[in-house]
Coordinates of N, CA, C and O in Angstrom, one line a residue:
X1 N -2.4 35.1 21.2 CA -1.3 35.4 19.8 C -2.3 34.8 18.5 O -2.6 33.7 19.1
X2 N -2.2 35.7 17.6 CA -2.9 34.9 16.4 C -1.6 34.3 15.5 O -0.6 34.7 15.6
X3 N -2.0 33.4 14.7 CA -1.0 32.8 13.7 C -1.9 33.1 12.6 O -2.9 33.1 12.4
X4 N -0.8 33.4 11.5 CA -1.3 33.5 10.2 C -2.0 32.2 9.5 O -1.6 31.0 9.5
X5 N -2.9 32.2 8.6 CA -3.6 31.1 8.1 C -3.6 31.3 7.1 O -3.8 32.4 6.1
X6 N -3.0 29.8 6.1 CA -3.3 30.2 4.7 C -4.0 29.1 4.3 O -4.4 28.1 4.7
X7 N -4.9 29.4 3.3 CA -5.7 28.7 2.4 C -5.0 28.3 1.0 O -4.9 29.3 0.5
X8 N -5.2 27.1 0.8 CA -4.6 26.5 -0.4 C -6.2 26.6 -1.3 O -7.0 25.8 -0.9
X9 N -5.9 27.3 -2.5 CA -7.3 27.3 -3.2 C -7.6 25.9 -4.1 O -8.7 25.6 -4.0
X10 N -6.1 25.3 -4.4 CA -6.5 23.9 -5.1 C -5.1 23.2 -4.9 O -4.0 23.6 -4.7
X11 N -5.8 21.8 -4.4 CA -5.0 20.9 -4.0 C -4.9 19.5 -5.2 O -6.3 19.3 -5.4
X12 N -3.9 19.3 -5.5 CA -4.2 17.8 -6.4 C -4.1 17.2 -5.6 O -2.3 17.0 -5.4
X13 N -4.4 16.2 -5.3 CA -4.1 14.6 -4.4 C -3.8 13.6 -5.5 O -4.9 13.0 -6.2
X14 N -2.8 13.2 -6.4 CA -2.6 12.1 -7.3 C -2.9 11.1 -6.9 O -3.8 10.3 -7.3
X15 N -2.5 10.6 -5.4 CA -3.0 9.3 -5.3 C -4.4 8.9 -5.2 O -5.0 8.1 -5.4
X16 N -5.3 10.0 -4.7 CA -6.6 10.2 -4.7 C -7.1 10.0 -6.1 O -8.2 9.3 -6.3
X17 N -6.4 10.2 -7.1 CA -7.0 10.4 -8.3 C -6.9 9.3 -8.6 O -7.8 8.8 -9.4
X18 N -5.9 9.0 -8.6 CA -5.0 7.5 -8.7 C -6.4 6.5 -8.3 O -6.9 5.5 -9.3
X19 N -6.6 6.3 -7.3 CA -7.4 5.5 -6.6 C -9.1 5.6 -7.0 O -9.4 4.4 -7.2
X20 N -9.5 6.5 -7.0 CA -10.8 6.9 -7.1 C -11.1 6.6 -9.0 O -12.1 6.0 -9.6
X21 N -10.3 6.7 -9.6 CA -10.0 6.4 -11.5 C -10.3 4.8 -11.8 O -10.5 4.6 -12.9
X22 N -9.9 4.1 -10.3 CA -10.1 2.2 -10.7 C -11.4 2.0 -11.5 O -12.6 2.4 -10.6
X23 N -11.7 1.5 -12.2 CA -12.7 1.4 -12.5 C -14.0 0.3 -12.0 O -15.0 0.1 -12.1
X24 N -13.4 -0.8 -11.0 CA -14.3 -1.5 -10.2 C -13.7 -1.6 -9.1 O -12.5 -1.2 -8.5
X25 N -14.4 -2.1 -8.3 CA -14.2 -2.1 -6.6 C -12.8 -3.0 -6.3 O -12.2 -2.8 -5.4
X26 N -12.6 -4.0 -7.1 CA -11.4 -4.9 -6.7 C -10.2 -4.6 -7.5 O -9.4 -4.6 -6.6
X27 N -10.5 -3.7 -8.5 CA -9.6 -2.5 -9.0 C -8.8 -1.2 -7.6 O -7.7 -1.2 -7.6
X28 N -10.0 -1.0 -7.4 CA -9.7 0.1 -6.0 C -8.9 -0.6 -5.0 O -8.4 -0.2 -4.1
X29 N -9.4 -1.8 -4.5 CA -8.7 -2.3 -3.3 C -7.4 -2.8 -3.8 O -6.7 -2.8 -2.7
X30 N -6.9 -3.3 -5.2 CA -5.6 -3.5 -5.3 C -5.1 -2.1 -5.2 O -3.7 -2.1 -4.8
X31 N -5.9 -1.1 -5.5 CA -5.2 0.2 -6.0 C -4.6 0.5 -4.4 O -3.2 1.3 -4.2
X32 N -5.5 0.5 -3.8 CA -5.7 1.0 -2.3 C -4.4 0.1 -1.2 O -3.7 0.6 -0.5
X33 N -4.4 -1.2 -1.4 CA -3.6 -2.1 -0.8 C -1.8 -1.9 -1.1 O -0.7 -2.0 -0.5
X34 N -1.9 -1.3 -2.3 CA -0.8 -0.8 -3.1 C -0.1 0.7 -2.6 O 0.8 1.0 -2.3
X35 N -1.3 1.4 -3.1 CA -0.8 2.7 -2.3 C -2.0 3.5 -1.4 O -3.0 3.8 -2.2
X36 N -2.2 2.7 0.0 CA -3.0 3.8 0.5 C -3.0 5.3 0.8 O -2.7 5.8 1.9
X37 N -3.4 5.4 0.0 CA -3.6 7.4 -0.2 C -4.5 7.9 1.1 O -5.4 7.2 1.6
X38 N -4.0 9.1 1.6 CA -5.2 9.8 2.7 C -6.2 9.9 2.2 O -6.6 11.2 1.2
X39 N -7.3 9.6 2.0 CA -8.7 10.0 2.1 C -9.3 10.4 3.3 O -9.1 9.7 4.4
X40 N -9.3 11.6 3.4 CA -9.5 12.6 4.7 C -11.1 11.9 5.1 O -12.5 12.3 4.5
X41 N -11.1 11.5 6.0 CA -12.4 10.9 6.6 C -13.7 11.9 7.1 O -15.0 11.4 6.4
X42 N -13.5 13.2 7.4 CA -14.6 14.0 7.3 C -15.1 14.3 6.1 O -16.3 14.8 6.2
X43 N -14.7 14.2 4.9 CA -15.4 14.1 3.4 C -15.8 12.9 2.8 O -16.3 12.8 2.0
X44 N -15.9 11.8 4.0 CA -16.7 10.6 3.8 C -18.4 10.8 3.7 O -18.6 11.1 4.9
X45 N -18.9 10.5 2.6 CA -20.4 10.6 3.3 C -20.8 8.9 2.8 O -20.8 8.8 1.4
X46 N -21.7 8.6 3.4 CA -21.9 7.3 3.5 C -23.2 7.1 3.9 O -23.5 8.0 5.4
X47 N -24.5 6.1 3.8 CA -25.5 5.8 4.6 C -25.0 5.4 5.9 O -24.4 4.3 5.9
X48 N -26.2 5.4 6.9 CA -25.9 4.5 8.2 C -25.9 3.2 8.0 O -25.3 2.6 8.7
X49 N -26.6 2.6 7.1 CA -26.6 1.2 7.0 C -25.3 0.6 6.8 O -24.9 -0.4 6.8
X50 N -24.3 1.4 5.7 CA -22.6 0.7 5.9 C -22.5 0.9 7.0 O -21.5 -0.4 7.5
X51 N -22.4 1.5 7.7 CA -21.6 1.4 9.3 C -22.2 0.2 9.8 O -21.5 -0.5 10.5
X52 N -23.4 0.2 10.1 CA -24.4 -1.1 10.7 C -23.7 -2.2 10.0 O -23.7 -3.2 10.7
X53 N -23.7 -2.3 8.6 CA -22.8 -3.4 7.9 C -21.4 -3.5 8.0 O -21.1 -4.8 8.5
X54 N -20.6 -2.5 8.3 CA -19.3 -2.8 8.5 C -18.5 -2.8 9.7 O -17.7 -3.1 10.0
X55 N -19.5 -2.0 10.8 CA -18.8 -1.6 12.0 C -18.4 -0.3 12.1 O -18.2 0.4 11.0
X56 N -18.1 0.1 13.1 CA -17.4 1.8 13.4 C -15.4 1.0 13.0 O -15.5 0.2 12.6
X57 N -15.1 2.4 13.1 CA -13.5 2.2 12.8 C -12.8 1.2 14.0 O -13.7 0.5 14.9
X58 N -12.0 0.5 13.6 CA -11.1 -0.4 13.9 C -10.3 0.5 15.1 O -9.4 1.2 14.9
X59 N -10.8 -0.1 16.6 CA -10.1 0.6 17.5 C -8.6 0.4 17.8 O -8.4 0.9 18.9
X60 N -8.1 -0.6 17.0 CA -6.6 -0.9 17.1 C -5.6 0.3 16.9 O -5.2 0.3 17.3
X61 N -6.6 1.3 15.9 CA -5.9 2.2 15.2 C -6.0 3.6 16.1 O -7.2 3.6 15.8
X62 N -4.8 4.4 16.1 CA -5.9 5.9 16.9 C -5.2 6.7 15.7 O -5.7 8.0 15.7
X63 N -4.0 6.5 14.8 CA -4.0 7.6 13.9 C -4.5 7.3 12.6 O -5.1 7.8 11.7
X64 N -4.5 5.9 12.2 CA -4.9 5.4 10.6 C -6.6 4.5 10.8 O -6.8 3.7 10.0
X65 N -7.3 4.8 11.6 CA -8.5 4.3 11.9 C -9.3 4.8 10.4 O -10.2 3.8 10.2
X66 N -8.9 5.8 10.0 CA -9.4 6.0 8.7 C -9.2 4.9 7.6 O -9.8 4.5 6.9
X67 N -7.9 4.6 7.6 CA -7.3 3.5 6.5 C -8.3 2.1 6.8 O -8.5 1.2 5.8
X68 N -8.3 1.8 7.8 CA -9.0 0.1 8.2 C -10.1 0.9 7.7 O -10.9 -0.3 7.2
X69 N -11.1 1.4 7.9 CA -12.6 1.7 7.2 C -12.4 1.7 6.1 O -13.2 1.0 5.5
X70 N -12.1 2.2 5.1 CA -11.6 2.1 3.8 C -11.3 0.8 3.1 O -12.0 0.2 2.3
X71 N -10.5 0.2 3.6 CA -10.1 -1.3 3.6 C -11.7 -2.2 3.8 O -11.9 -2.9 3.0
X72 N -12.4 -1.8 4.9 CA -13.8 -2.5 5.2 C -15.0 -2.4 4.1 O -15.7 -3.0 3.8
X73 N -14.7 -1.0 3.5 CA -15.5 -0.5 2.9 C -15.5 -1.5 1.6 O -16.3 -1.9 1.0
X74 N -14.2 -1.3 0.7 CA -14.0 -1.7 -0.4 C -13.9 -3.2 -0.3 O -14.9 -4.0 -1.6
X75 N -13.6 -3.7 1.0 CA -13.7 -5.5 1.0 C -15.0 -5.9 0.8 O -15.4 -7.1 0.5
X76 N -16.2 -5.3 1.5 CA -17.6 -5.2 1.3 C -18.1 -5.2 -0.1 O -19.4 -5.2 -0.6
X77 N -16.9 -4.6 -1.1 CA -17.5 -4.6 -2.3 C -18.4 -3.8 -3.0 O -18.6 -3.5 -3.8
X78 N -18.0 -2.4 -2.0 CA -18.6 -1.0 -2.1 C -17.7 0.0 -2.7 O -16.2 0.2 -2.4
X79 N -17.9 0.3 -4.1 CA -16.9 1.2 -4.9 C -17.0 2.3 -4.4 O -18.2 3.3 -3.7
X80 N -15.7 3.2 -4.0 CA -15.1 4.9 -3.6 C -15.4 5.7 -4.5 O -14.6 5.2 -5.4
X81 N -16.2 6.5 -4.3 CA -16.3 8.0 -5.7 C -15.7 8.8 -4.8 O -15.9 8.9 -4.0
X82 N -15.0 9.6 -6.2 CA -14.4 11.0 -5.7 C -15.6 12.0 -6.1 O -16.1 12.2 -7.3
X83 N -15.8 13.0 -5.2 CA -16.5 14.2 -5.6 C -15.7 15.4 -5.5 O -14.7 15.7 -4.2
X84 N -15.2 16.3 -6.6 CA -14.5 17.3 -6.5 C -14.8 18.6 -6.1 O -14.9 19.5 -6.6
X85 N -15.4 18.6 -4.6 CA -16.1 19.7 -4.3 C -15.1 19.7 -2.8 O -15.8 18.4 -1.7
X86 N -15.3 20.9 -1.9 CA -14.4 21.3 -0.6 C -15.9 21.0 0.1 O -16.8 21.5 -0.1
X87 N -15.6 20.0 0.9 CA -17.1 19.7 2.2 C -16.4 20.0 3.3 O -16.9 20.4 4.4
X88 N -15.1 20.5 3.6 CA -14.7 20.8 5.2 C -13.4 21.5 4.9 O -12.4 21.8 4.0
X89 N -13.0 22.3 5.7 CA -12.0 23.3 5.8 C -11.0 22.7 7.3 O -11.3 22.3 8.2
X90 N -9.8 22.5 7.0 CA -9.0 21.9 7.9 C -8.2 22.9 8.4 O -7.9 24.0 7.6
X91 N -7.7 22.8 9.5 CA -7.0 23.9 10.6 C -5.4 23.3 10.4 O -5.4 22.3 11.7
X92 N -4.6 23.3 10.2 CA -3.3 22.6 10.0 C -2.3 23.6 10.8 O -1.9 24.7 10.4
X93 N -1.8 22.8 11.5 CA -0.5 23.2 12.2 C 0.5 22.4 12.7 O 0.3 21.2 13.2
X94 N 1.6 23.3 13.2 CA 3.1 22.3 13.5 C 2.6 21.1 15.1 O 3.0 20.1 14.9
X95 N 1.6 21.1 15.5 CA 1.2 20.5 16.6 C 0.1 19.5 16.1 O -0.2 18.6 17.1
X96 N -0.5 19.8 15.2 CA -1.5 18.6 14.8 C -1.0 17.2 14.9 O 0.1 16.8 14.4
X97 N -1.7 16.2 15.1 CA -1.5 14.8 14.9 C -0.6 14.2 13.6 O 0.1 13.4 14.0
X98 N -1.3 14.8 12.9 CA -0.6 14.2 11.3 C 0.9 15.6 11.1 O 1.6 14.9 10.0
X99 N 1.1 15.9 12.1 CA 2.3 17.0 11.5 C 3.6 16.7 12.9 O 4.5 17.1 12.7
X100 N 2.8 16.2 13.9 CA 3.9 16.0 15.4 C 5.2 15.2 15.0 O 4.5 14.1 14.8
X101 N 6.3 15.8 15.0 CA 7.2 14.6 15.1 C 7.3 13.5 16.2 O 7.5 12.3 16.1
X102 N 6.5 14.1 17.6 CA 6.8 13.5 18.6 C 5.9 11.7 18.4 O 6.0 11.0 19.3
X103 N 5.0 11.9 17.4 CA 4.0 10.8 17.5 C 4.6 10.0 15.9 O 4.2 9.1 15.7
X104 N 5.8 10.2 15.7 CA 6.2 9.7 14.4 C 6.3 8.3 14.6 O 6.2 7.3 13.8
X105 N 7.0 7.8 15.9 CA 7.0 6.2 15.9 C 5.5 5.7 16.1 O 5.9 4.5 15.4
X106 N 5.1 6.2 16.6 CA 3.3 5.8 16.6 C 2.8 5.6 15.3 O 2.9 4.7 14.9
X107 N 3.1 6.4 14.4 CA 2.7 6.8 12.8 C 3.3 5.1 12.6 O 2.5 4.3 11.7
X108 N 4.2 4.9 12.4 CA 5.3 4.3 12.1 C 4.9 2.9 12.3 O 4.6 1.8 11.6
X109 N 4.6 2.7 13.4 CA 4.4 1.5 14.2 C 2.8 0.6 13.4 O 2.3 -0.2 13.0
X110 N 1.7 1.9 13.7 CA 0.5 1.8 13.4 C 0.3 1.7 12.1 O -0.2 0.6 11.1
X111 N 1.3 2.1 11.0 CA 1.3 1.7 9.4 C 1.7 0.7 8.9 O 1.2 -0.1 8.2
X112 N 2.7 0.1 9.7 CA 3.2 -1.2 9.8 C 2.1 -2.0 9.9 O 2.1 -3.4 9.3
X113 N 1.3 -2.2 11.2 CA 0.4 -3.0 11.5 C -0.9 -2.8 10.7 O -1.7 -4.1 10.2
X114 N -1.2 -1.7 9.9 CA -2.1 -1.7 9.0 C -1.4 -2.5 7.5 O -2.3 -3.3 6.9
X115 N -0.3 -2.5 7.2 CA 0.1 -3.3 6.3 C -0.3 -4.7 6.6 O -1.1 -5.6 6.1
X116 N 0.1 -5.2 7.8 CA 0.0 -6.1 8.2 C -1.6 -6.5 8.0 O -1.6 -8.2 7.5
X117 N -2.5 -6.4 8.8 CA -3.7 -6.3 8.8 C -4.2 -6.1 8.2 O -5.4 -7.3 7.6
X118 N -4.3 -5.4 6.9 CA -5.0 -4.9 5.5 C -4.4 -5.3 4.5 O -5.3 -5.3 3.6
X119 N -3.4 -4.7 3.9 CA -3.0 -4.5 3.0 C -2.2 -5.8 2.8 O -2.6 -6.0 1.0
X120 N -1.5 -6.4 3.1 CA -1.1 -7.8 3.0 C -2.0 -8.9 2.2 O -1.5 -9.6 1.2
X121 N -3.2 -9.0 2.7 CA -3.9 -10.0 2.6 C -4.4 -9.5 0.8 O -5.1 -10.6 0.5
X122 N -4.3 -8.4 0.7 CA -4.5 -8.3 -0.8 C -3.3 -7.7 -1.9 O -3.9 -7.4 -3.1
X123 N -2.5 -8.4 -1.3 CA -1.5 -8.5 -2.1 C -0.5 -9.9 -2.4 O -0.9 -10.7 -2.1
X124 N 0.0 -9.9 -3.7 CA 0.6 -11.3 -4.1 C 1.7 -11.2 -4.6 O 2.4 -10.6 -5.2
X125 N 2.8 -11.8 -3.4 CA 4.0 -12.1 -3.8 C 4.4 -12.2 -4.9 O 5.6 -12.3 -5.1
X126 N 3.7 -13.3 -6.0 CA 4.3 -13.4 -6.9 C 4.2 -12.5 -8.0 O 4.5 -13.0 -9.0
X127 N 3.3 -11.4 -7.6 CA 3.3 -10.3 -8.7 C 4.2 -9.4 -8.4 O 4.4 -8.9 -7.3
X128 N 5.3 -9.2 -9.7 CA 6.2 -8.4 -9.0 C 6.3 -7.1 -8.6 O 6.5 -6.2 -8.2
X129 N 5.0 -5.9 -9.1 CA 4.6 -5.2 -8.5 C 4.2 -4.8 -7.4 O 4.7 -4.5 -6.5
X130 N 3.3 -6.2 -6.6 CA 2.9 -6.5 -5.2 C 4.4 -6.5 -4.6 O 4.4 -6.1 -3.7
X131 N 5.3 -7.2 -4.9 CA 6.3 -7.5 -4.3 C 7.0 -6.7 -4.1 O 7.6 -6.2 -3.1
X132 N 7.0 -5.4 -5.2 CA 7.8 -4.0 -4.9 C 7.0 -3.4 -3.4 O 7.7 -2.6 -3.1
X133 N 5.6 -3.9 -3.2 CA 5.0 -3.0 -2.3 C 5.8 -3.5 -1.0 O 6.1 -2.7 0.2
X134 N 6.0 -4.7 -0.8 CA 6.9 -5.3 0.6 C 8.1 -4.8 0.5 O 8.7 -4.3 1.4
X135 N 8.6 -4.6 -0.8 CA 10.1 -4.1 -0.5 C 10.1 -2.6 0.0 O 11.0 -2.3 1.0
X136 N 9.1 -1.8 -0.5 CA 8.6 -0.3 0.0 C 8.8 -0.2 1.6 O 9.0 0.3 2.1
X137 N 7.6 -1.1 1.9 CA 7.4 -1.4 3.2 C 8.4 -1.9 4.2 O 8.3 -1.0 5.3
X138 N 9.3 -2.4 3.6 CA 10.7 -2.8 4.4 C 11.4 -1.9 4.5 O 12.4 -1.5 5.7
X139 N 11.4 -0.7 3.4 CA 12.5 0.5 3.6 C 12.0 1.5 4.9 O 12.4 2.0 5.1
X140 N 10.3 1.3 4.3 CA 9.8 2.7 5.3 C 9.8 2.1 6.8 O 10.2 2.9 7.6
X141 N 9.5 0.9 7.2 CA 9.8 0.4 8.5 C 10.6 -0.1 9.1 O 10.8 -0.3 10.4
X142 N 11.6 -0.9 8.3 CA 12.1 -1.9 9.1 C 13.9 -1.9 8.8 O 15.0 -1.8 9.5
X143 N 14.1 -0.9 7.8 CA 15.5 -0.8 7.0 C 16.0 0.5 7.9 O 15.7 1.4 8.3
X144 N 17.2 0.1 8.4 CA 17.9 1.1 9.4 C 19.0 1.4 9.0 O 19.4 2.4 9.5
X145 N 19.5 1.4 7.9 CA 20.3 2.1 7.2 C 21.7 1.6 7.2 O 22.1 0.6 7.4
X146 N 22.7 2.6 6.5 CA 23.9 2.2 6.6 C 24.8 3.2 7.1 O 24.4 4.3 6.3
X147 N 25.7 2.9 8.2 CA 26.6 4.0 8.8 C 25.6 5.3 9.1 O 25.8 6.6 8.7
X148 N 24.4 5.0 9.5 CA 23.4 6.0 9.8 C 22.6 7.2 8.8 O 22.2 8.0 8.8
X149 N 23.2 6.1 7.6 CA 22.2 6.9 6.2 C 21.0 5.9 5.6 O 21.6 5.0 5.4
X150 N 20.0 6.4 5.8 CA 19.1 5.6 5.4 C 18.6 5.6 3.6 O 18.8 4.7 2.8
X151 N 19.1 6.9 3.3 CA 18.8 6.9 1.5 C 17.0 6.6 0.9 O 17.8 6.1 -0.4
X152 N 16.6 6.5 2.0 CA 15.2 5.7 1.2 C 14.6 6.3 0.0 O 14.3 5.5 -1.1
X153 N 14.8 7.8 -0.4 CA 14.3 8.2 -1.6 C 15.4 7.6 -2.7 O 14.6 7.6 -4.0
X154 N 16.5 7.4 -2.7 CA 17.4 6.6 -3.7 C 17.0 5.2 -3.5 O 16.5 4.8 -5.2
X155 N 16.5 4.4 -2.5 CA 16.6 2.9 -2.7 C 15.0 2.8 -3.0 O 14.9 1.7 -3.7
X156 N 14.2 3.4 -3.2 CA 12.7 3.7 -3.3 C 12.6 3.7 -5.2 O 11.6 2.6 -5.4
X157 N 13.7 3.9 -5.5 CA 13.4 4.3 -7.0 C 14.2 2.6 -7.4 O 14.1 2.2 -8.8
X158 N 14.5 1.9 -6.8 CA 14.8 0.3 -7.0 C 13.4 -0.4 -7.1 O 13.6 -1.6 -7.3
X159 N 12.1 0.4 -6.7 CA 11.1 -0.2 -6.6 C 9.8 -0.7 -7.8 O 10.0 1.0 -8.5
X160 N 9.6 -1.4 -8.7 CA 8.9 -1.3 -9.6 C 7.1 -0.7 -9.3 O 7.6 -0.3 -10.7
X161 N 6.8 -0.9 -8.4 CA 5.8 0.1 -8.2 C 5.8 1.8 -8.4 O 5.2 2.5 -9.0
X162 N 7.3 2.2 -8.0 CA 7.3 3.3 -8.3 C 7.1 3.8 -9.8 O 7.1 4.5 -10.2
X163 N 8.0 3.0 -10.5 CA 8.3 3.4 -11.8 C 6.7 2.6 -12.5 O 7.0 3.8 -13.6
X164 N 6.2 2.2 -12.4 CA 4.8 1.9 -12.8 C 4.0 3.4 -12.4 O 3.1 3.6 -13.7
X165 N 4.1 3.6 -11.4 CA 3.1 5.3 -11.2 C 3.9 6.0 -11.9 O 3.0 6.8 -12.6
X166 N 5.5 6.6 -12.1 CA 6.1 7.4 -12.6 C 5.6 7.3 -14.4 O 5.1 8.4 -14.9
X167 N 5.6 6.2 -14.7 CA 4.9 5.8 -16.5 C 3.6 6.0 -16.4 O 3.3 6.4 -17.4
X168 N 3.0 5.9 -15.4 CA 1.7 6.2 -15.5 C 1.2 7.9 -15.3 O 0.0 8.0 -15.2
X169 N 2.3 8.5 -15.1 CA 2.0 10.5 -14.9 C 2.0 10.6 -13.5 O 1.5 12.1 -13.3
X170 N 1.8 9.8 -12.7 CA 1.8 10.1 -11.3 C 3.3 10.8 -10.9 O 4.8 10.5 -10.8
X171 N 3.3 12.1 -10.4 CA 4.7 13.0 -9.6 C 4.8 12.9 -8.3 O 6.0 13.1 -8.0
X172 N 3.8 12.4 -7.5 CA 4.0 12.7 -5.8 C 4.1 12.0 -5.6 O 3.8 11.7 -4.0
X173 N 4.3 10.8 -6.1 CA 4.5 9.2 -5.3 C 5.8 9.6 -4.3 O 7.1 9.7 -4.9

């Protein structure tokens, strides 16, 4: 049985644009700690020497191994650049790891581990925007809701970082 395939001609990844437009490695590291946007690993191009320098993916992570790799690359002082050119095609379906609801718990656990292992060390709790990242992570991974209702989209609007991005033209955060 064949399934219909759709091809998206143009996808705008505002997070990627936000991240790649940072002018320095230090700013990229801060931006990625605040908003670890999805950077497709099959589209990374780098020299073998980089892998020899930083090592392979962090095997502690099965889903977010790409995120740990990005943190380790930037932490080495290497700026990541964006090439606006399709280099791979993805086959996305409802049972793929990124879409499958049965692994949602694992995704949440790993995202929280990424926060604790890689993101937190690049945030300053005395910076109001960084503090709002702690709030957002609490909402996403620890907040249990009230009488069965989480209301995260509404509560997210109390985040300073949410408004910072909105005022800077990001619509899809």
